[in-house]
Amino acid sequence: MYKFFFDLVFKRMDPEQAHHLAFRWIRLAVRVPVLRTFVAAALAPRHKELRTEALGLRMHGPFGLAAGFDKNAVAIDGMSMLGFDHVEIGTVTAQPQPGNPKKRLFRLVADRALINRMGFNNDGSAAVAERLAARREIFRTVVGVNIGKTKVVPEEEAVADYVTSTERLAAHADYLVVNVSSPNTPGLRNLQATESLRPLLTAVREAADRTVTDRRVPLLVKIAPDLADEDVDAVADLALELGLDGIIATNTTIAREGLGLRSPADLVKETGGLSGRPVKERSLEVLRRLYARVGDRITLVGVGGVENAEDAWQRILAGATLVQGYSAFIYEGPCYARAIHKGLAARLAASPYATLAEAVGAETRKAAS
C-alpha cells in the first residue's frame, strides 16, 4: 500500500515538500487520542525480548530514529507512535539558521538513497530547549539531542558554539551527541581530527556536567564513513581516553565512486551527503572496526543503510547495542520500525543467543578469535 502511495504521490513531489507533508500528517495523528492509540497499537507492538539497556537508559528495543528527520523536536511522540524506540532530534546549532539554498534534498530511488545538503536548518538551541522544556510526554521514549556547529561561526570558535548549545539543551537530553561529521557545514569535518576533537569533547563534557548536576548526561560523538581506518582507530582510542559513553557510526558520505550507483548521473553528481543503501557496507566496516577496538567498554550505535531487520541484526552482531534508521523510512513508510522489530525478534529466537545483549558483537568477536 505505501509503495503504491509513494509512487503515486511522494515520488512526484519535491523531496523536501514531501517530507514536510508526511511530517504534518504524523504530527496531526498524534494529537488525536483515539487515532494515536490505534496507530501505536498497530505499528509499535512491544517485544519483551528486545528490551534494551544502553547508556544507562532502558528502552523498549534497540531501534531508533536517526538525527535529521526531526530537527526541531516537534514530532518526538509522533515518531514514538510509529514504533521508534528512541528519537534523536537535531542537528541543533547554537544560532538559528535557514540552512543551504533550495533545492537541497534529492532522492536516488534506484539506489534507495538520498543526497542532502540541508546545512543544519533548525530553529536554534534556545528555541529547541524551550520546546523540549514545555513538552508533555504522550509516549515514553528516549530522546537524544544531536548538536552541531553554527555555519557562520569560524572553526576556531567552534568549541564555544557547541558549549552554548550544551548549556541550553543538556538538561532536556536523555543523551547528547556531538556531530562533527556532516559534510554540509564548512570546516565541520576538520573537527574529527583528534587534536581538534579532544578539546571539543572535553569542553562539552564539562558543560554538560556543570549544567546538569543530578545525573550524568551520556555523551556520544558521530563520525563519518569517509574516515581512514587509522582515523577511526584514533577516534575510538580518544573516546576511551575521555570516557565517552558512545560513538555513532556513521553519518553520510561524500563518496560517489565505487558504490555501484545506478541513478541518473545528474542526480549522482549533486553535492551533499549520500545516505541509504550505498553506505551500508562502509558503515558496517567502521562499526566492526570500532567494536574490535573498544569492545563493550562504550556503547556503539549503528546507522547507515539499515533497510530491514537483517541489516539491523548484522549491526548488532557487529557490535552495535543500538541501531538507527532514517533514509529507508522514506522508502519503507510507516511500517518500517514494526517490520524491523518483528524481524529482530524472529532472528533472536532462531539464534544461539539468549538475549539481545548477548548477541552484541558476537560475530566480530568470533572473527577475531
mmCIF file of C-alpha atoms in Angstrom:
data_model
loop_
_atom_site.group_PDB
_atom_site.id
_atom_site.type_symbol
_atom_site.label_atom_id
_atom_site.label_comp_id
_atom_site.label_asym_id
_atom_site.label_seq_id
_atom_site.Cartn_x
_atom_site.Cartn_y
_atom_site.Cartn_z
ATOM 1 C CA MET A 1 0.000 0.000 0.000
ATOM 2 C CA TYR A 2 2.698 2.509 0.984
ATOM 3 C CA LYS A 3 4.801 1.673 -2.091
ATOM 4 C CA PHE A 4 1.793 2.443 -4.290
ATOM 5 C CA PHE A 5 1.220 5.730 -2.432
ATOM 6 C CA PHE A 6 4.920 6.609 -2.617
ATOM 7 C CA ASP A 7 4.993 6.059 -6.378
ATOM 8 C CA LEU A 8 1.712 7.883 -6.910
ATOM 9 C CA VAL A 9 2.238 10.889 -4.630
ATOM 10 C CA PHE A 10 5.570 11.328 -2.858
ATOM 11 C CA LYS A 11 7.757 10.326 -5.805
ATOM 12 C CA ARG A 12 6.159 13.081 -7.891
ATOM 13 C CA MET A 13 6.742 15.731 -5.230
ATOM 14 C CA ASP A 14 9.854 17.687 -4.360
ATOM 15 C CA PRO A 15 11.537 15.561 -1.643
ATOM 16 C CA GLU A 16 11.610 18.367 0.913
ATOM 17 C CA GLN A 17 7.945 19.192 0.327
ATOM 18 C CA ALA A 18 7.058 15.502 0.670
ATOM 19 C CA HIS A 19 8.990 15.385 3.936
ATOM 20 C CA HIS A 20 7.046 18.342 5.339
ATOM 21 C CA LEU A 21 3.725 16.833 4.205
ATOM 22 C CA ALA A 22 4.445 13.488 5.885
ATOM 23 C CA PHE A 23 5.687 15.348 8.944
ATOM 24 C CA ARG A 24 2.402 17.264 9.223
ATOM 25 C CA TRP A 25 0.374 14.065 8.988
ATOM 26 C CA ILE A 26 2.388 12.411 11.741
ATOM 27 C CA ARG A 27 2.029 15.447 13.998
ATOM 28 C CA LEU A 28 -1.710 15.645 13.349
ATOM 29 C CA ALA A 29 -2.270 11.939 14.019
ATOM 30 C CA VAL A 30 -0.566 12.029 17.410
ATOM 31 C CA ARG A 31 -2.818 14.887 18.539
ATOM 32 C CA VAL A 32 -5.961 12.731 18.212
ATOM 33 C CA PRO A 33 -6.154 10.419 21.262
ATOM 34 C CA VAL A 34 -8.149 7.568 19.694
ATOM 35 C CA LEU A 35 -6.187 7.685 16.453
ATOM 36 C CA ARG A 36 -2.764 7.708 18.110
ATOM 37 C CA THR A 37 -3.736 4.779 20.335
ATOM 38 C CA PHE A 38 -4.847 2.794 17.293
ATOM 39 C CA VAL A 39 -1.733 3.684 15.280
ATOM 40 C CA ALA A 40 0.624 2.837 18.155
ATOM 41 C CA ALA A 41 -1.131 -0.499 18.731
ATOM 42 C CA ALA A 42 -0.740 -1.359 15.047
ATOM 43 C CA LEU A 43 2.758 -0.025 14.400
ATOM 44 C CA ALA A 44 4.516 -0.123 17.769
ATOM 45 C CA PRO A 45 3.767 -3.519 19.369
ATOM 46 C CA ARG A 46 6.275 -4.332 22.067
ATOM 47 C CA HIS A 47 8.540 -7.368 22.055
ATOM 48 C CA LYS A 48 9.740 -8.113 25.580
ATOM 49 C CA GLU A 49 12.772 -9.995 24.305
ATOM 50 C CA LEU A 50 14.010 -6.849 22.551
ATOM 51 C CA ARG A 51 14.105 -4.667 25.666
ATOM 52 C CA THR A 52 17.421 -2.897 25.720
ATOM 53 C CA GLU A 53 19.583 -1.153 28.287
ATOM 54 C CA ALA A 54 22.116 1.267 26.869
ATOM 55 C CA LEU A 55 23.757 4.467 28.071
ATOM 56 C CA GLY A 56 22.219 3.828 31.467
ATOM 57 C CA LEU A 57 18.764 4.044 29.870
ATOM 58 C CA ARG A 58 16.001 1.491 29.423
ATOM 59 C CA MET A 59 14.348 1.254 26.021
ATOM 60 C CA HIS A 60 11.574 -0.856 24.525
ATOM 61 C CA GLY A 61 14.028 -2.045 21.899
ATOM 62 C CA PRO A 62 17.284 -1.166 20.140
ATOM 63 C CA PHE A 63 15.909 0.603 17.062
ATOM 64 C CA GLY A 64 15.664 4.382 16.893
ATOM 65 C CA LEU A 65 15.243 7.280 14.511
ATOM 66 C CA ALA A 66 18.496 8.907 13.438
ATOM 67 C CA ALA A 67 19.035 12.650 13.635
ATOM 68 C CA GLY A 68 17.942 14.704 10.647
ATOM 69 C CA PHE A 69 14.260 13.825 10.436
ATOM 70 C CA ASP A 70 13.022 15.808 13.442
ATOM 71 C CA LYS A 71 15.450 18.714 13.530
ATOM 72 C CA ASN A 72 13.428 20.903 15.882
ATOM 73 C CA ALA A 73 11.903 18.456 18.378
ATOM 74 C CA VAL A 74 8.352 18.833 17.106
ATOM 75 C CA ALA A 75 7.429 15.192 16.413
ATOM 76 C CA ILE A 76 9.016 13.093 19.165
ATOM 77 C CA ASP A 77 5.732 11.491 20.219
ATOM 78 C CA GLY A 78 4.701 11.024 16.612
ATOM 79 C CA MET A 79 7.840 9.042 15.842
ATOM 80 C CA SER A 80 7.429 7.024 19.022
ATOM 81 C CA MET A 81 3.858 6.296 17.914
ATOM 82 C CA LEU A 82 5.341 4.815 14.720
ATOM 83 C CA GLY A 83 7.473 2.410 16.753
ATOM 84 C CA PHE A 84 10.903 4.004 17.126
ATOM 85 C CA ASP A 85 12.436 3.060 20.478
ATOM 86 C CA HIS A 86 14.415 6.279 20.729
ATOM 87 C CA VAL A 87 14.288 9.524 18.789
ATOM 88 C CA GLU A 88 17.379 11.588 18.118
ATOM 89 C CA ILE A 89 16.471 15.182 17.341
ATOM 90 C CA GLY A 90 18.598 17.730 15.505
ATOM 91 C CA THR A 91 21.117 18.533 14.377
ATOM 92 C CA VAL A 92 20.633 21.687 16.502
ATOM 93 C CA THR A 93 23.014 24.648 16.338
ATOM 94 C CA ALA A 94 23.577 27.443 18.834
ATOM 95 C CA GLN A 95 22.142 30.032 16.454
ATOM 96 C CA PRO A 96 19.027 29.535 14.334
ATOM 97 C CA GLN A 97 19.827 29.153 10.657
ATOM 98 C CA PRO A 98 17.859 28.569 7.451
ATOM 99 C CA GLY A 99 20.283 26.039 6.011
ATOM 100 C CA ASN A 100 21.548 25.955 2.461
ATOM 101 C CA PRO A 101 19.609 27.301 -0.524
ATOM 102 C CA LYS A 102 16.969 25.011 -2.024
ATOM 103 C CA LYS A 103 16.920 22.594 -3.852
ATOM 104 C CA ARG A 104 18.913 20.674 -1.254
ATOM 105 C CA LEU A 105 17.376 17.205 -0.898
ATOM 106 C CA PHE A 106 17.417 14.573 -3.645
ATOM 107 C CA ARG A 107 16.055 11.033 -3.924
ATOM 108 C CA LEU A 108 18.121 8.372 -5.665
ATOM 109 C CA VAL A 109 15.231 5.920 -5.949
ATOM 110 C CA ALA A 110 17.125 3.319 -7.973
ATOM 111 C CA ASP A 111 19.734 3.201 -5.210
ATOM 112 C CA ARG A 112 17.318 3.503 -2.266
ATOM 113 C CA ALA A 113 19.345 6.512 -1.215
ATOM 114 C CA LEU A 114 19.182 10.234 -0.507
ATOM 115 C CA ILE A 115 21.571 13.092 -1.086
ATOM 116 C CA ASN A 116 21.139 16.052 1.215
ATOM 117 C CA ARG A 117 22.897 19.353 1.635
ATOM 118 C CA MET A 118 20.387 20.763 4.093
ATOM 119 C CA GLY A 119 23.038 22.618 6.078
ATOM 120 C CA PHE A 120 21.671 22.161 9.609
ATOM 121 C CA ASN A 121 18.466 24.149 9.026
ATOM 122 C CA ASN A 122 16.953 24.494 12.501
ATOM 123 C CA ASP A 123 15.372 26.905 14.985
ATOM 124 C CA GLY A 124 18.486 27.187 17.162
ATOM 125 C CA SER A 125 19.254 25.685 20.559
ATOM 126 C CA ALA A 126 17.391 28.308 22.603
ATOM 127 C CA ALA A 127 14.097 27.676 20.786
ATOM 128 C CA VAL A 128 14.538 23.892 20.801
ATOM 129 C CA ALA A 129 15.378 23.913 24.521
ATOM 130 C CA GLU A 130 12.224 25.896 25.229
ATOM 131 C CA ARG A 131 10.179 23.436 23.179
ATOM 132 C CA LEU A 132 11.656 20.428 24.995
ATOM 133 C CA ALA A 133 11.063 22.049 28.381
ATOM 134 C CA ALA A 134 7.397 22.617 27.526
ATOM 135 C CA ARG A 135 6.837 19.123 26.088
ATOM 136 C CA ARG A 136 4.223 16.946 27.768
ATOM 137 C CA GLU A 137 5.135 13.360 27.008
ATOM 138 C CA ILE A 138 2.452 11.204 25.376
ATOM 139 C CA PHE A 139 4.554 8.115 24.691
ATOM 140 C CA ARG A 140 7.529 7.240 26.862
ATOM 141 C CA THR A 141 10.635 7.323 24.723
ATOM 142 C CA VAL A 142 14.318 8.127 24.973
ATOM 143 C CA VAL A 143 15.235 11.471 23.424
ATOM 144 C CA GLY A 144 18.725 12.098 22.111
ATOM 145 C CA VAL A 145 19.866 15.602 21.219
ATOM 146 C CA ASN A 146 22.340 15.998 18.367
ATOM 147 C CA ILE A 147 24.297 19.280 18.300
ATOM 148 C CA GLY A 148 26.458 20.835 15.595
ATOM 149 C CA LYS A 149 28.369 23.975 14.695
ATOM 150 C CA THR A 150 26.607 27.127 13.514
ATOM 151 C CA LYS A 151 27.673 27.794 9.928
ATOM 152 C CA VAL A 152 28.728 31.434 10.424
ATOM 153 C CA VAL A 153 30.888 30.587 13.445
ATOM 154 C CA PRO A 154 34.556 30.216 12.458
ATOM 155 C CA GLU A 155 36.268 26.931 13.175
ATOM 156 C CA GLU A 156 38.431 28.434 15.918
ATOM 157 C CA GLU A 157 35.273 29.412 17.840
ATOM 158 C CA ALA A 158 33.542 26.057 17.385
ATOM 159 C CA VAL A 159 34.121 24.880 20.963
ATOM 160 C CA ALA A 160 32.286 27.857 22.455
ATOM 161 C CA ASP A 161 29.451 27.360 19.962
ATOM 162 C CA TYR A 162 28.973 23.721 20.998
ATOM 163 C CA VAL A 163 29.212 24.659 24.667
ATOM 164 C CA THR A 164 26.392 27.183 24.241
ATOM 165 C CA SER A 165 24.109 24.511 22.805
ATOM 166 C CA THR A 166 25.157 22.053 25.512
ATOM 167 C CA GLU A 167 24.315 24.502 28.285
ATOM 168 C CA ARG A 168 20.870 25.069 26.786
ATOM 169 C CA LEU A 169 19.990 21.502 25.842
ATOM 170 C CA ALA A 170 21.752 19.058 28.173
ATOM 171 C CA ALA A 171 19.038 19.208 30.836
ATOM 172 C CA HIS A 172 16.453 18.088 28.283
ATOM 173 C CA ALA A 173 18.517 15.295 26.716
ATOM 174 C CA ASP A 174 18.500 11.636 27.676
ATOM 175 C CA TYR A 175 21.780 11.562 25.764
ATOM 176 C CA LEU A 176 23.793 14.161 23.871
ATOM 177 C CA VAL A 177 25.565 13.731 20.522
ATOM 178 C CA VAL A 178 28.385 15.895 19.168
ATOM 179 C CA ASN A 179 28.056 15.904 15.396
ATOM 180 C CA VAL A 180 31.367 16.622 13.688
ATOM 181 C CA SER A 181 30.678 14.584 10.571
ATOM 182 C CA SER A 182 28.138 16.350 8.368
ATOM 183 C CA PRO A 183 29.666 17.355 5.024
ATOM 184 C CA ASN A 184 27.330 20.331 4.652
ATOM 185 C CA THR A 185 28.870 22.799 7.128
ATOM 186 C CA PRO A 186 32.244 24.193 6.000
ATOM 187 C CA GLY A 187 35.099 23.051 8.222
ATOM 188 C CA LEU A 188 32.949 20.786 10.379
ATOM 189 C CA ARG A 189 34.633 17.531 9.425
ATOM 190 C CA ASN A 190 38.004 19.016 10.310
ATOM 191 C CA LEU A 191 36.865 18.720 13.923
ATOM 192 C CA GLN A 192 37.065 14.905 13.646
ATOM 193 C CA ALA A 193 40.853 15.150 13.823
ATOM 194 C CA THR A 194 41.807 14.116 17.340
ATOM 195 C CA GLU A 195 43.773 17.301 18.052
ATOM 196 C CA SER A 196 40.538 19.266 17.450
ATOM 197 C CA LEU A 197 38.139 16.668 18.792
ATOM 198 C CA ARG A 198 39.821 16.270 22.195
ATOM 199 C CA PRO A 199 39.289 19.879 23.415
ATOM 200 C CA LEU A 200 35.803 19.977 21.888
ATOM 201 C CA LEU A 201 34.557 16.823 23.598
ATOM 202 C CA THR A 202 36.254 17.773 26.852
ATOM 203 C CA ALA A 203 34.534 21.164 26.857
ATOM 204 C CA VAL A 204 31.122 19.680 26.032
ATOM 205 C CA ARG A 205 31.515 17.059 28.775
ATOM 206 C CA GLU A 206 32.403 19.743 31.314
ATOM 207 C CA ALA A 207 29.498 21.942 30.187
ATOM 208 C CA ALA A 208 27.026 19.072 30.475
ATOM 209 C CA ASP A 209 28.267 18.189 33.969
ATOM 210 C CA ARG A 210 28.184 21.818 35.022
ATOM 211 C CA THR A 211 24.654 22.315 33.707
ATOM 212 C CA VAL A 212 23.080 19.058 34.876
ATOM 213 C CA THR A 213 24.168 18.124 38.390
ATOM 214 C CA ASP A 214 21.589 15.494 39.374
ATOM 215 C CA ARG A 215 22.565 12.907 36.745
ATOM 216 C CA ARG A 216 25.208 12.168 34.152
ATOM 217 C CA VAL A 217 24.094 13.014 30.612
ATOM 218 C CA PRO A 218 25.612 10.364 28.299
ATOM 219 C CA LEU A 219 27.835 11.912 25.622
ATOM 220 C CA LEU A 220 28.434 10.411 22.188
ATOM 221 C CA VAL A 221 30.242 11.509 19.039
ATOM 222 C CA LYS A 222 29.003 10.874 15.486
ATOM 223 C CA ILE A 223 31.632 10.139 12.847
ATOM 224 C CA ALA A 224 31.754 9.937 9.057
ATOM 225 C CA PRO A 225 32.176 6.772 6.983
ATOM 226 C CA ASP A 226 34.859 8.586 4.988
ATOM 227 C CA LEU A 227 37.436 8.482 7.786
ATOM 228 C CA ALA A 228 40.517 6.416 7.032
ATOM 229 C CA ASP A 229 40.827 3.268 9.140
ATOM 230 C CA GLU A 230 43.637 4.745 11.218
ATOM 231 C CA ASP A 231 41.469 7.775 11.972
ATOM 232 C CA VAL A 232 38.607 5.519 13.059
ATOM 233 C CA ASP A 233 41.060 3.854 15.447
ATOM 234 C CA ALA A 234 42.201 7.255 16.708
ATOM 235 C CA VAL A 235 38.619 8.327 17.464
ATOM 236 C CA ALA A 236 37.997 5.026 19.245
ATOM 237 C CA ASP A 237 41.098 5.484 21.377
ATOM 238 C CA LEU A 238 40.146 9.075 22.152
ATOM 239 C CA ALA A 239 36.649 8.022 23.183
ATOM 240 C CA LEU A 240 38.123 5.571 25.660
ATOM 241 C CA GLU A 241 40.639 8.126 26.914
ATOM 242 C CA LEU A 242 37.969 10.763 27.554
ATOM 243 C CA GLY A 243 35.422 8.353 28.973
ATOM 244 C CA LEU A 244 32.841 8.989 26.275
ATOM 245 C CA ASP A 245 29.656 6.976 26.522
ATOM 246 C CA GLY A 246 29.352 6.084 22.868
ATOM 247 C CA ILE A 247 30.128 6.507 19.174
ATOM 248 C CA ILE A 248 27.572 6.694 16.361
ATOM 249 C CA ALA A 249 28.784 5.102 13.142
ATOM 250 C CA THR A 250 28.148 6.570 10.669
ATOM 251 C CA ASN A 251 26.944 9.802 9.108
ATOM 252 C CA THR A 252 26.523 10.369 5.354
ATOM 253 C CA THR A 253 29.313 10.006 2.807
ATOM 254 C CA ILE A 254 30.716 12.405 0.241
ATOM 255 C CA ALA A 255 31.987 9.451 -1.814
ATOM 256 C CA ARG A 256 30.352 8.502 -5.107
ATOM 257 C CA GLU A 257 32.896 6.247 -6.799
ATOM 258 C CA GLY A 258 32.881 2.521 -6.201
ATOM 259 C CA LEU A 259 29.379 2.446 -4.745
ATOM 260 C CA GLY A 260 27.679 0.942 -7.792
ATOM 261 C CA LEU A 261 25.207 3.797 -8.068
ATOM 262 C CA ARG A 262 22.516 3.261 -10.717
ATOM 263 C CA SER A 263 20.700 6.585 -10.509
ATOM 264 C CA PRO A 264 20.957 9.182 -13.293
ATOM 265 C CA ALA A 265 24.324 10.952 -13.443
ATOM 266 C CA ASP A 266 22.780 14.382 -12.907
ATOM 267 C CA LEU A 267 21.481 13.190 -9.517
ATOM 268 C CA VAL A 268 24.621 11.347 -8.506
ATOM 269 C CA LYS A 269 26.765 14.431 -9.099
ATOM 270 C CA GLU A 270 24.742 16.592 -6.705
ATOM 271 C CA THR A 271 26.894 17.759 -3.804
ATOM 272 C CA GLY A 272 25.993 16.789 -0.259
ATOM 273 C CA GLY A 273 25.901 13.750 1.953
ATOM 274 C CA LEU A 274 24.793 10.438 0.462
ATOM 275 C CA SER A 275 22.808 8.151 2.758
ATOM 276 C CA GLY A 276 20.885 4.913 2.453
ATOM 277 C CA ARG A 277 21.807 1.614 0.814
ATOM 278 C CA PRO A 278 25.109 2.783 -0.791
ATOM 279 C CA VAL A 279 26.724 3.488 2.600
ATOM 280 C CA LYS A 280 25.654 0.163 4.110
ATOM 281 C CA GLU A 281 28.888 -1.744 3.658
ATOM 282 C CA ARG A 282 31.282 1.003 4.747
ATOM 283 C CA SER A 283 29.177 1.859 7.784
ATOM 284 C CA LEU A 284 29.232 -1.786 8.794
ATOM 285 C CA GLU A 285 33.014 -1.933 8.280
ATOM 286 C CA VAL A 286 33.509 1.112 10.514
ATOM 287 C CA LEU A 287 31.251 -0.393 13.171
ATOM 288 C CA ARG A 288 33.192 -3.664 13.184
ATOM 289 C CA ARG A 289 36.471 -1.797 13.418
ATOM 290 C CA LEU A 290 35.222 0.286 16.336
ATOM 291 C CA TYR A 291 33.959 -2.755 18.236
ATOM 292 C CA ALA A 292 37.221 -4.596 17.691
ATOM 293 C CA ARG A 293 38.939 -1.573 19.246
ATOM 294 C CA VAL A 294 36.606 -0.705 22.145
ATOM 295 C CA GLY A 295 34.648 -3.889 22.798
ATOM 296 C CA ASP A 296 31.941 -3.460 25.404
ATOM 297 C CA ARG A 297 33.606 -0.519 27.117
ATOM 298 C CA ILE A 298 31.439 2.054 25.343
ATOM 299 C CA THR A 299 28.109 1.915 23.513
ATOM 300 C CA LEU A 300 28.166 1.772 19.726
ATOM 301 C CA VAL A 301 25.237 2.912 17.606
ATOM 302 C CA GLY A 302 24.987 1.516 14.077
ATOM 303 C CA VAL A 303 23.400 3.679 11.390
ATOM 304 C CA GLY A 304 23.738 3.909 7.628
ATOM 305 C CA GLY A 305 21.872 1.773 5.108
ATOM 306 C CA VAL A 306 19.669 -0.027 7.649
ATOM 307 C CA GLU A 307 16.814 -1.059 5.380
ATOM 308 C CA ASN A 308 15.393 -4.106 7.111
ATOM 309 C CA ALA A 309 15.640 -6.461 10.072
ATOM 310 C CA GLU A 310 18.581 -8.344 8.591
ATOM 311 C CA ASP A 311 20.570 -5.102 8.328
ATOM 312 C CA ALA A 312 19.720 -4.260 11.944
ATOM 313 C CA TRP A 313 20.681 -7.780 13.076
ATOM 314 C CA GLN A 314 24.022 -7.543 11.263
ATOM 315 C CA ARG A 315 24.722 -4.249 13.065
ATOM 316 C CA ILE A 316 24.024 -5.907 16.419
ATOM 317 C CA LEU A 317 26.237 -8.890 15.642
ATOM 318 C CA ALA A 318 28.956 -6.456 14.543
ATOM 319 C CA GLY A 319 28.880 -4.611 17.864
ATOM 320 C CA ALA A 320 26.008 -2.135 17.940
ATOM 321 C CA THR A 321 23.885 -2.032 21.065
ATOM 322 C CA LEU A 322 21.596 0.472 19.371
ATOM 323 C CA VAL A 323 20.651 0.777 15.709
ATOM 324 C CA GLN A 324 19.164 3.760 13.882
ATOM 325 C CA GLY A 325 17.469 4.379 10.560
ATOM 326 C CA TYR A 326 16.295 7.334 8.517
ATOM 327 C CA SER A 327 16.657 7.102 4.725
ATOM 328 C CA ALA A 328 14.936 3.715 4.483
ATOM 329 C CA PHE A 329 11.994 5.168 6.437
ATOM 330 C CA ILE A 330 11.328 7.398 3.408
ATOM 331 C CA TYR A 331 11.101 4.336 1.166
ATOM 332 C CA GLU A 332 9.522 1.833 3.558
ATOM 333 C CA GLY A 333 6.916 4.089 5.157
ATOM 334 C CA PRO A 334 5.102 3.856 8.486
ATOM 335 C CA CYS A 335 5.566 0.078 8.922
ATOM 336 C CA TYR A 336 9.364 0.417 8.831
ATOM 337 C CA ALA A 337 10.042 0.153 12.575
ATOM 338 C CA ARG A 338 7.407 -2.547 13.090
ATOM 339 C CA ALA A 339 8.957 -4.757 10.409
ATOM 340 C CA ILE A 340 12.406 -4.358 11.924
ATOM 341 C CA HIS A 341 11.200 -5.219 15.416
ATOM 342 C CA LYS A 342 9.316 -8.281 14.186
ATOM 343 C CA GLY A 343 12.316 -9.457 12.174
ATOM 344 C CA LEU A 344 14.755 -8.880 15.023
ATOM 345 C CA ALA A 345 12.577 -10.869 17.419
ATOM 346 C CA ALA A 346 12.475 -13.751 14.928
ATOM 347 C CA ARG A 347 16.227 -13.676 14.372
ATOM 348 C CA LEU A 348 16.953 -13.613 18.094
ATOM 349 C CA ALA A 349 14.617 -16.577 18.648
ATOM 350 C CA ALA A 350 16.393 -18.551 15.927
ATOM 351 C CA SER A 351 19.874 -17.639 17.158
ATOM 352 C CA PRO A 352 22.056 -19.282 19.808
ATOM 353 C CA TYR A 353 21.843 -16.130 21.943
ATOM 354 C CA ALA A 354 19.544 -15.980 24.957
ATOM 355 C CA THR A 355 19.295 -12.187 24.913
ATOM 356 C CA LEU A 356 19.884 -9.338 22.514
ATOM 357 C CA ALA A 357 22.720 -8.099 24.728
ATOM 358 C CA GLU A 358 24.451 -11.454 24.320
ATOM 359 C CA ALA A 359 24.321 -11.055 20.524
ATOM 360 C CA VAL A 360 26.005 -7.638 20.528
ATOM 361 C CA GLY A 361 29.416 -8.000 18.884
ATOM 362 C CA ALA A 362 29.210 -11.799 18.678
ATOM 363 C CA GLU A 363 30.293 -12.051 15.042
ATOM 364 C CA THR A 364 33.117 -9.522 15.456
ATOM 365 C CA ARG A 365 34.410 -11.429 18.480
ATOM 366 C CA LYS A 366 34.191 -14.679 16.563
ATOM 367 C CA ALA A 367 36.141 -13.253 13.626
ATOM 368 C CA ALA A 368 38.875 -12.044 15.984
ATOM 369 C CA SER A 369 39.286 -15.345 17.788
#
